Tab-separated table of C-alpha atoms and ligand atoms in Angstrom:
chain	number	residue	atom	x	y	z
Y	1	MET	CA	96.500	84.397	108.569
Y	2	ARG	CA	94.242	85.316	105.798
Y	3	ARG	CA	94.932	83.508	102.503
Y	4	ARG	CA	94.039	86.675	100.651
Y	5	HIS	CA	96.909	88.616	102.302
Y	6	PHE	CA	99.307	85.745	101.710
Y	7	ASP	CA	98.434	85.559	98.000
Y	8	ALA	CA	98.620	89.363	97.501
Y	9	LEU	CA	101.689	90.168	99.616
Y	10	ARG	CA	103.746	87.111	98.523
Y	11	PRO	CA	106.015	86.948	101.619
Y	12	LEU	CA	109.624	85.941	101.186
Y	13	CYS	CA	111.502	83.484	103.380
Y	14	PRO	CA	113.123	85.546	106.186
Y	15	ASN	CA	116.030	83.178	106.552
Y	16	CYS	CA	116.929	83.379	102.823
Y	17	ARG	CA	116.396	87.223	102.859
Y	18	SER	CA	118.917	87.410	105.732
Y	19	GLN	CA	121.408	85.703	103.359
Y	20	GLY	CA	120.492	88.098	100.399
Y	21	VAL	CA	118.325	85.432	98.644
Y	22	GLU	CA	114.749	86.027	97.650
Y	23	SER	CA	112.640	82.840	97.867
Y	24	ALA	CA	108.930	82.539	97.965
Y	25	LEU	CA	106.981	80.936	100.824
Y	26	ARG	CA	104.136	78.435	100.312
Y	27	ILE	CA	101.349	77.408	102.660
Y	28	GLY	CA	102.191	73.894	103.964
Y	29	ALA	CA	100.073	71.860	106.432
Y	30	VAL	CA	96.917	73.444	107.691
Y	31	ALA	CA	95.647	72.016	111.000
Y	32	ARG	CA	92.948	74.528	111.842
Y	33	GLU	CA	91.021	76.923	109.646
Y	34	ARG	CA	87.986	79.179	109.916
Y	35	GLY	CA	86.694	80.404	106.542
Y	36	SER	CA	89.674	81.886	104.734
Y	37	LEU	CA	91.648	82.292	108.032
Y	38	VAL	CA	94.386	79.806	108.708
Y	39	LEU	CA	94.459	79.454	112.493
Y	40	GLU	CA	97.119	76.762	112.808
Y	41	GLY	CA	99.504	75.534	110.169
Y	42	ALA	CA	102.842	76.236	108.622
Y	43	LEU	CA	104.517	78.217	105.876
Y	44	HIS	CA	107.470	76.668	104.020
Y	45	CYS	CA	110.367	78.070	102.107
Y	46	SER	CA	110.268	76.846	98.506
Y	47	ARG	CA	114.091	76.828	98.089
Y	48	ALA	CA	115.605	73.370	98.129
Y	49	GLY	CA	118.657	74.564	100.109
Y	50	CYS	CA	116.592	76.146	102.884
Y	51	GLN	CA	113.113	74.618	103.306
Y	52	ALA	CA	112.634	76.570	106.566
Y	53	GLU	CA	109.276	76.049	108.267
Y	54	TYR	CA	107.403	78.988	109.877
Y	55	PRO	CA	104.507	78.181	112.235
Y	56	ILE	CA	101.090	79.765	112.146
Y	57	ILE	CA	99.672	79.783	115.712
Y	58	ASP	CA	96.373	81.296	116.813
Y	59	GLY	CA	95.952	82.804	113.348
Y	60	VAL	CA	99.348	84.545	113.371
Y	61	PRO	CA	102.322	83.415	111.202
Y	62	ILE	CA	105.737	83.747	112.746
Y	63	LEU	CA	107.851	85.151	109.892
Y	64	VAL	CA	111.258	85.989	111.365
Y	65	ALA	CA	114.778	84.781	110.537
Y	66	GLY	CA	116.027	82.427	113.223
Y	67	VAL	CA	112.528	81.203	113.935
Y	68	ARG	CA	113.865	78.509	116.388
Y	69	ALA	CA	115.475	81.157	118.586
Y	70	PHE	CA	112.288	83.240	118.420
Y	71	ILE	CA	110.191	80.279	119.577
Y	72	THR	CA	112.687	79.445	122.341
Y	73	ASP	CA	112.607	83.039	123.601
Y	74	ASN	CA	108.833	83.343	123.346
Y	75	LEU	CA	107.588	79.943	124.403
Y	76	LEU	CA	105.974	81.318	127.604
Y	77	TYR	CA	103.967	83.793	125.549
Y	78	LEU	CA	103.142	81.318	122.670
Y	79	LEU	CA	101.700	78.930	125.275
Y	80	ALA	CA	100.005	81.494	127.464
Y	81	ARG	CA	96.439	80.631	128.437
Y	82	ASP	CA	93.565	82.983	128.034
Y	83	ASP	CA	90.907	80.762	129.625
Y	84	LEU	CA	91.688	81.330	133.278
Y	85	SER	CA	89.198	83.192	135.526
Y	86	SER	CA	90.342	86.536	136.788
Y	87	HIS	CA	90.466	84.957	140.283
Y	88	ALA	CA	93.063	82.407	139.152
Y	89	GLU	CA	94.958	85.132	137.197
Y	90	SER	CA	95.086	87.342	140.305
Y	91	MET	CA	96.598	84.437	142.296
Y	92	LEU	CA	99.261	83.905	139.560
Y	93	GLY	CA	99.918	87.639	139.601
Y	94	ASP	CA	100.322	87.729	143.370
Y	95	GLY	CA	102.395	84.548	143.337
Y	96	SER	CA	104.811	85.583	140.649
Y	97	GLY	CA	105.033	89.144	141.987
Y	98	PRO	CA	105.796	92.612	140.575
Y	99	GLY	CA	108.378	92.529	137.645
Y	100	SER	CA	107.512	88.917	136.746
Y	101	ALA	CA	107.004	88.186	133.031
Y	102	PHE	CA	103.339	87.584	133.805
Y	103	ASN	CA	102.730	90.979	135.499
Y	104	THR	CA	104.965	92.851	133.081
Y	105	THR	CA	103.019	91.481	130.120
Y	106	ARG	CA	99.715	92.409	131.907
Y	107	GLN	CA	101.023	95.983	132.392
Y	108	PHE	CA	101.921	96.401	128.703
Y	109	LEU	CA	98.616	94.925	127.574
Y	110	SER	CA	96.792	97.168	129.990
Y	111	SER	CA	98.396	100.343	128.645
Y	112	TYR	CA	98.187	99.533	124.929
Y	113	ALA	CA	94.713	97.879	124.941
Y	114	TRP	CA	93.354	100.855	126.932
Y	115	ASP	CA	94.593	103.372	124.382
Y	116	HIS	CA	93.476	101.204	121.402
Y	117	TYR	CA	90.054	100.022	122.597
Y	118	ALA	CA	88.768	101.688	125.784
Y	119	ASP	CA	86.763	104.123	123.661
Y	120	LEU	CA	84.518	101.092	122.778
Y	121	ASP	CA	84.129	100.081	126.488
Y	122	PRO	CA	80.817	101.126	128.024
Y	123	GLN	CA	82.425	100.744	131.491
Y	124	GLU	CA	85.184	103.209	130.775
Y	125	PRO	CA	84.672	106.581	132.582
Y	126	ALA	CA	84.311	109.566	130.194
Y	127	SER	CA	86.885	111.563	132.249
Y	128	GLU	CA	90.378	112.651	131.109
Y	129	PRO	CA	92.722	111.242	129.995
Y	130	ARG	CA	91.022	109.985	126.773
Y	131	PRO	CA	92.009	106.841	125.048
Y	132	GLY	CA	92.505	106.824	121.259
Y	133	ALA	CA	95.891	108.493	120.801
Y	134	VAL	CA	96.604	106.043	117.995
Y	135	ILE	CA	93.478	107.055	116.131
Y	136	ARG	CA	94.075	110.787	116.518
Y	137	THR	CA	97.695	110.428	115.454
Y	138	LEU	CA	96.830	108.368	112.448
Y	139	ASP	CA	94.253	110.884	111.262
Y	140	ARG	CA	96.562	113.857	111.666
Y	141	GLY	CA	99.475	111.949	110.031
Y	142	LEU	CA	97.308	111.066	107.014
Y	143	GLU	CA	96.125	114.679	106.826
Y	144	LEU	CA	99.800	115.827	106.721
Y	145	LEU	CA	100.648	113.191	104.096
Y	146	GLY	CA	97.835	113.789	101.635
Y	147	GLY	CA	96.852	110.916	99.384
Y	148	VAL	CA	98.699	107.772	98.545
Y	149	PRO	CA	98.352	105.493	95.493
Y	150	GLU	CA	96.261	102.396	95.632
Y	151	GLY	CA	97.940	99.287	97.099
Y	152	PRO	CA	98.502	97.403	100.228
Y	153	ALA	CA	99.330	99.129	103.519
Y	154	ILE	CA	101.539	97.974	106.391
Y	155	GLU	CA	101.499	98.961	109.982
Y	156	ILE	CA	104.904	98.298	111.572
Y	157	GLY	CA	104.795	97.731	115.292
Y	158	CYS	CA	101.053	97.346	115.382
Y	159	SER	CA	100.869	96.157	118.982
Y	160	VAL	CA	97.282	95.246	119.838
Y	161	GLY	CA	95.952	96.281	116.457
Y	162	ARG	CA	93.537	99.111	116.535
Y	163	THR	CA	95.462	101.402	114.137
Y	164	SER	CA	95.451	98.696	111.474
Y	165	PHE	CA	91.663	98.409	111.692
Y	166	GLU	CA	91.411	102.197	111.429
Y	167	MET	CA	93.838	102.233	108.435
Y	168	ALA	CA	91.462	99.846	106.662
Y	169	ALA	CA	88.565	102.274	107.250
Y	170	ARG	CA	90.635	105.029	105.627
Y	171	HIS	CA	92.597	103.196	102.922
Y	172	ARG	CA	91.036	100.937	100.356
Y	173	GLY	CA	93.747	98.291	100.006
Y	174	LEU	CA	94.749	95.306	102.216
Y	175	VAL	CA	96.249	96.218	105.576
Y	176	LEU	CA	98.820	94.167	107.376
Y	177	GLY	CA	99.900	94.747	110.966
Y	178	VAL	CA	103.244	93.406	112.004
Y	179	ASP	CA	104.871	93.198	115.408
Y	180	VAL	CA	107.347	90.934	117.330
Y	181	ASN	CA	105.493	91.016	120.672
Y	182	VAL	CA	103.516	87.731	120.852
Y	183	SER	CA	101.173	88.752	123.634
Y	184	MET	CA	100.200	92.015	121.962
Y	185	ILE	CA	99.725	90.665	118.454
Y	186	ARG	CA	97.671	87.738	119.904
Y	187	LEU	CA	95.257	90.283	121.321
Y	188	ALA	CA	95.034	91.886	117.939
Y	189	ALA	CA	94.412	88.526	116.260
Y	190	ARG	CA	91.703	87.748	118.776
Y	191	VAL	CA	89.886	90.916	117.737
Y	192	LEU	CA	90.162	89.775	114.132
Y	193	VAL	CA	89.025	86.199	114.731
Y	194	GLU	CA	86.491	86.637	117.535
Y	195	GLY	CA	85.468	90.331	117.242
Y	196	GLU	CA	86.259	90.698	120.941
Y	197	VAL	CA	88.865	92.491	123.060
Y	198	ARG	CA	89.872	90.819	126.330
Y	199	TYR	CA	92.482	92.607	128.389
Y	200	PRO	CA	93.781	93.045	131.907
Y	201	ARG	CA	93.045	96.706	132.912
Y	202	ARG	CA	95.512	97.675	135.647
Y	203	GLN	CA	94.019	99.254	138.688
Y	204	VAL	CA	97.028	99.603	140.962
Y	205	GLY	CA	100.116	97.658	141.862
Y	206	ILE	CA	99.532	94.042	140.580
Y	207	VAL	CA	95.770	94.443	140.760
Y	208	PHE	CA	94.178	94.090	137.316
Y	209	GLU	CA	90.509	94.010	136.319
Y	210	ARG	CA	89.573	91.792	133.382
Y	211	ARG	CA	87.660	93.739	130.697
Y	212	THR	CA	85.890	91.962	127.833
Y	213	LEU	CA	84.137	94.044	125.092
Y	214	PRO	CA	82.903	93.528	121.549
Y	215	ALA	CA	85.079	95.155	118.873
Y	216	ARG	CA	83.868	94.687	115.339
Y	217	PHE	CA	85.258	96.752	112.536
Y	218	PRO	CA	83.468	96.852	109.176
Y	219	ASP	CA	86.729	96.506	107.139
Y	220	ALA	CA	88.281	93.829	109.312
Y	221	ASP	CA	88.176	91.385	106.369
Y	222	ARG	CA	90.939	93.475	104.808
Y	223	VAL	CA	93.174	93.297	107.875
Y	224	ASP	CA	95.614	90.627	108.959
Y	225	PHE	CA	98.368	90.377	111.668
Y	226	TRP	CA	101.744	88.700	111.282
Y	227	ILE	CA	104.799	88.433	113.431
Y	228	ALA	CA	107.624	90.050	111.481
Y	229	ASP	CA	110.752	92.144	112.317
Y	230	ALA	CA	110.593	95.866	111.410
Y	231	LEU	CA	114.290	95.666	110.520
Y	232	ALA	CA	113.876	92.711	108.194
Y	233	LEU	CA	110.433	92.802	106.655
Y	234	PRO	CA	109.748	89.600	104.675
Y	235	PHE	CA	108.612	91.369	101.491
Y	236	ALA	CA	109.992	92.340	98.141
Y	237	ASP	CA	110.941	95.987	97.505
Y	238	ALA	CA	108.098	98.409	96.716
Y	239	THR	CA	105.323	96.127	98.088
Y	240	PHE	CA	103.353	98.804	99.952
Y	241	ALA	CA	101.557	102.067	99.105
Y	242	LEU	CA	101.281	103.246	102.707
Y	243	ALA	CA	103.324	102.488	105.878
Y	244	VAL	CA	102.321	103.571	109.359
Y	245	SER	CA	104.533	103.198	112.390
Y	246	LEU	CA	103.596	104.915	115.583
Y	247	ASN	CA	106.181	105.129	118.463
Y	248	VAL	CA	108.438	102.397	117.147
Y	249	LEU	CA	111.485	104.271	115.878
Y	250	ASP	CA	112.876	104.666	119.425
Y	251	CYS	CA	112.140	101.002	120.284
Y	252	VAL	CA	114.329	99.289	117.654
Y	253	PRO	CA	118.068	98.611	117.915
Y	254	ALA	CA	118.841	100.190	114.528
Y	255	PRO	CA	116.682	103.351	113.853
Y	256	TYR	CA	118.549	104.227	110.604
Y	257	ALA	CA	118.118	100.716	109.290
Y	258	PHE	CA	114.376	100.935	110.309
Y	259	LEU	CA	113.877	104.063	108.165
Y	260	GLY	CA	115.773	102.357	105.321
Y	261	GLU	CA	113.476	99.319	105.547
Y	262	ILE	CA	110.465	101.593	105.323
Y	263	ALA	CA	111.959	103.241	102.219
Y	264	ARG	CA	112.679	99.871	100.679
Y	265	VAL	CA	109.145	98.346	101.047
Y	266	LEU	CA	107.319	101.578	99.874
Y	267	ALA	CA	106.378	101.829	96.199
Y	268	GLY	CA	107.338	105.067	94.376
Y	269	GLY	CA	104.850	107.847	95.358
Y	270	GLY	CA	103.819	105.875	98.435
Y	271	GLY	CA	103.726	107.501	101.866
Y	272	ALA	CA	104.561	106.855	105.476
Y	273	VAL	CA	103.273	108.251	108.797
Y	274	LEU	CA	105.685	107.987	111.719
Y	275	SER	CA	105.486	109.305	115.257
Y	276	THR	CA	108.028	109.113	118.007
Y	277	PRO	CA	108.617	110.639	121.462
Y	278	TYR	CA	112.418	109.931	121.039
Y	279	ASP	CA	112.128	108.161	124.378
Y	280	TRP	CA	115.476	106.377	123.942
Y	281	SER	CA	116.591	103.602	126.245
Y	282	PRO	CA	119.883	101.730	125.958
Y	283	GLY	CA	117.963	98.403	126.562
Y	284	ALA	CA	116.290	98.901	123.204
Y	285	THR	CA	118.754	100.993	121.233
Y	286	PRO	CA	122.504	101.426	121.697
Y	287	VAL	CA	123.377	105.050	122.484
Y	288	GLU	CA	125.501	105.423	119.287
Y	289	ALA	CA	122.368	104.655	117.241
Y	290	TRP	CA	120.054	107.131	118.894
Y	291	ILE	CA	118.728	109.926	116.692
Y	292	GLY	CA	119.550	112.843	119.005
Y	293	GLY	CA	119.499	112.457	122.781
Y	294	HIS	CA	123.322	112.431	122.998
Y	295	SER	CA	126.300	114.543	121.855
Y	296	GLN	CA	125.055	117.716	123.398
Y	297	ARG	CA	128.244	119.455	122.159
Y	298	GLY	CA	127.400	118.841	118.513
Y	299	PRO	CA	125.813	121.237	115.995
Y	300	ASN	CA	122.213	120.065	116.960
Y	301	ARG	CA	123.057	120.244	120.722
Y	302	GLY	CA	121.647	116.676	121.001
Y	303	ALA	CA	118.258	117.585	119.592
Y	304	ALA	CA	116.535	114.841	117.665
Y	305	GLU	CA	114.292	116.883	115.281
Y	306	PRO	CA	117.035	118.619	113.146
Y	307	PHE	CA	118.888	115.269	113.156
Y	308	VAL	CA	115.930	113.351	111.706
Y	309	ARG	CA	115.265	116.125	109.161
Y	310	SER	CA	118.907	115.900	107.959
Y	311	LEU	CA	118.546	112.095	107.601
Y	312	LEU	CA	115.486	112.715	105.307
Y	313	ASP	CA	116.724	115.702	103.287
Y	314	GLY	CA	119.996	113.993	102.276
Y	315	THR	CA	122.346	116.415	104.165
Y	316	HIS	CA	123.455	113.871	106.786
Y	317	PRO	CA	126.224	111.399	105.917
Y	318	GLN	CA	123.942	108.511	106.975
Y	319	ALA	CA	120.921	110.003	105.137
Y	320	VAL	CA	118.141	107.592	104.160
Y	321	PRO	CA	117.689	107.655	100.352
Y	322	GLY	CA	114.201	107.227	99.163
Y	323	LEU	CA	112.253	109.046	101.892
Y	324	ARG	CA	111.404	112.728	101.924
Y	325	LEU	CA	109.766	114.723	104.709
Y	326	VAL	CA	106.515	116.366	103.500
Y	327	GLY	CA	104.883	117.406	106.767
Y	328	GLU	CA	105.394	117.401	110.478
Y	329	ASP	CA	103.877	118.284	113.876
Y	330	ALA	CA	106.415	119.060	116.531
Y	331	ASP	CA	104.165	118.397	119.490
Y	332	SER	CA	101.621	115.667	119.078
Y	333	PRO	CA	100.143	114.655	122.478
Y	334	TRP	CA	99.895	111.025	123.528
Y	335	HIS	CA	98.770	109.679	126.872
Y	336	VAL	CA	99.945	106.301	128.248
Y	337	ARG	CA	97.741	105.054	131.045
Y	338	LEU	CA	99.903	103.208	133.622
Y	339	HIS	CA	97.263	102.567	136.242
Y	340	ALA	CA	94.032	104.150	137.619
Y	341	ARG	CA	95.957	107.056	139.232
Y	342	SER	CA	98.885	107.400	136.802
Y	343	THR	CA	99.038	108.563	133.232
Y	344	MET	CA	102.185	109.697	131.344
Y	345	LEU	CA	102.017	112.335	128.662
Y	346	TYR	CA	104.307	112.044	125.632
Y	347	ARG	CA	104.754	114.884	123.204
Y	348	ASN	CA	105.507	113.140	119.934
Y	349	HIS	CA	107.229	114.271	116.795
Y	350	LEU	CA	104.796	113.300	114.014
Y	351	LEU	CA	106.256	112.947	110.515
Y	352	ALA	CA	104.701	112.470	107.151
Y	353	LEU	CA	107.098	111.043	104.528
Y	354	ARG	CA	106.911	110.432	100.805
Y	355	ALA	CA	108.749	107.710	98.963
Y	356	GLY	CA	111.138	109.174	96.359
Y	357	ARG	CA	114.622	110.720	96.264
Y	358	ALA	CA	115.276	114.006	98.105
Z	401	LIG	C1	105.920	101.838	122.019
Z	401	LIG	S1	105.146	100.478	121.286
Z	401	LIG	C2	103.992	101.285	120.193
Z	401	LIG	C3	102.909	100.354	119.763
Z	401	LIG	C4	101.795	100.879	118.841
Z	401	LIG	N1	102.420	101.260	117.577
Z	401	LIG	C5	101.064	102.003	119.426
Z	401	LIG	O1	101.297	103.128	118.962
Z	401	LIG	O2	100.273	101.793	120.333
Z	401	LIG	C6	106.362	99.842	120.217
Z	401	LIG	C7	105.906	98.636	119.452
Z	401	LIG	O3	106.873	98.259	118.535
Z	401	LIG	C8	107.065	96.863	118.565
Z	401	LIG	N2	108.354	96.481	118.122
Z	401	LIG	C9	109.591	96.768	118.796
Z	401	LIG	N3	110.627	96.305	118.014
Z	401	LIG	C10	110.067	95.742	116.952
Z	401	LIG	C11	110.645	95.095	115.833
Z	401	LIG	N4	111.964	94.917	115.668
Z	401	LIG	N5	109.811	94.654	114.844
Z	401	LIG	C12	108.412	94.765	114.992
Z	401	LIG	N6	107.849	95.421	115.995
Z	401	LIG	C13	108.653	95.861	117.008
Z	401	LIG	C14	106.757	96.503	120.023
Z	401	LIG	O4	106.480	95.151	120.265
Z	401	LIG	C15	105.584	97.383	120.331
Z	401	LIG	O5	104.417	96.785	119.974
């Protein structure tokens, strides 16, 4: 955690926020530090009636309400080793088998790290499909949006982090990437701290090849990564000038609340770039909360695009006040590499939004 980001963004205690109280956090014990980066330590709630403690591990603060439950659920990932040889890892992969937490995590890291960083990998073949969907989508989204005022930027659901580094190259303020996936955000933090990407690139089945490559970004000193929930961001209203969230809308349990949270943290005149393939799954989002993808008999025949537009132009009963659609692409291509012989193509809906009443 960069002290500069902590000081500028003034995070609020997530526990207190969940009870409707705003209380500031302060930096407590610091056990490990490198320059202005706190690698291990704790943040404390300043309110006498709360005094919750939020750990900072491997440079990443865990800023969620119910931090004990989060730690319990994520202990395996918080304690995961990254010093094993690929020989030892392959034995753990074979031993735990397909579908194990170990191999599922490797699969996710493989797909996301490939898209985010394989363009920097001299070993990566130049053939199709091309990595870098996040960068192309960000560039097109910012083009649709036009300018935003000065101020900090947030990437919500930053995964392994490349978009946040690219946001810093295109926007002058501080950039914060937040996510709740420990393995993914640890990879992002490693890029920040070590200037290196290390990821398991899936070949086939449970066969993965370890890739290590340098990844240094000139504006990395303005980037930081925190664990925080998209539905309960630990910030005061109107903290950010820019919010970017690529392919997250259809991964959260409450998509309307997610849009509302973006509206809340954006300052007046600020802007947001969102993309989504509306790839709903009941495991992530209950069907009643899907934006489209159900109720084929209704006026939109189950289509997501008119539904999301009506949420943003105020004509839907559950409309999101404070966000207005200013540009969109209906068909933004996005490849997800699954393994050496399998790639999936999403066609995303890309949305540029402006903070302000419809
Ligand atoms: C489909 S991935 C997209 C990742 C990244 N934005 C990209 O485009 O490569 C969805 C991301 O949202 C994150 N996510 C899901 N629910 C979240 C939540 N409630 N708060 C923060 N991040 C969340 C996941 O951990 C994952 O990194």
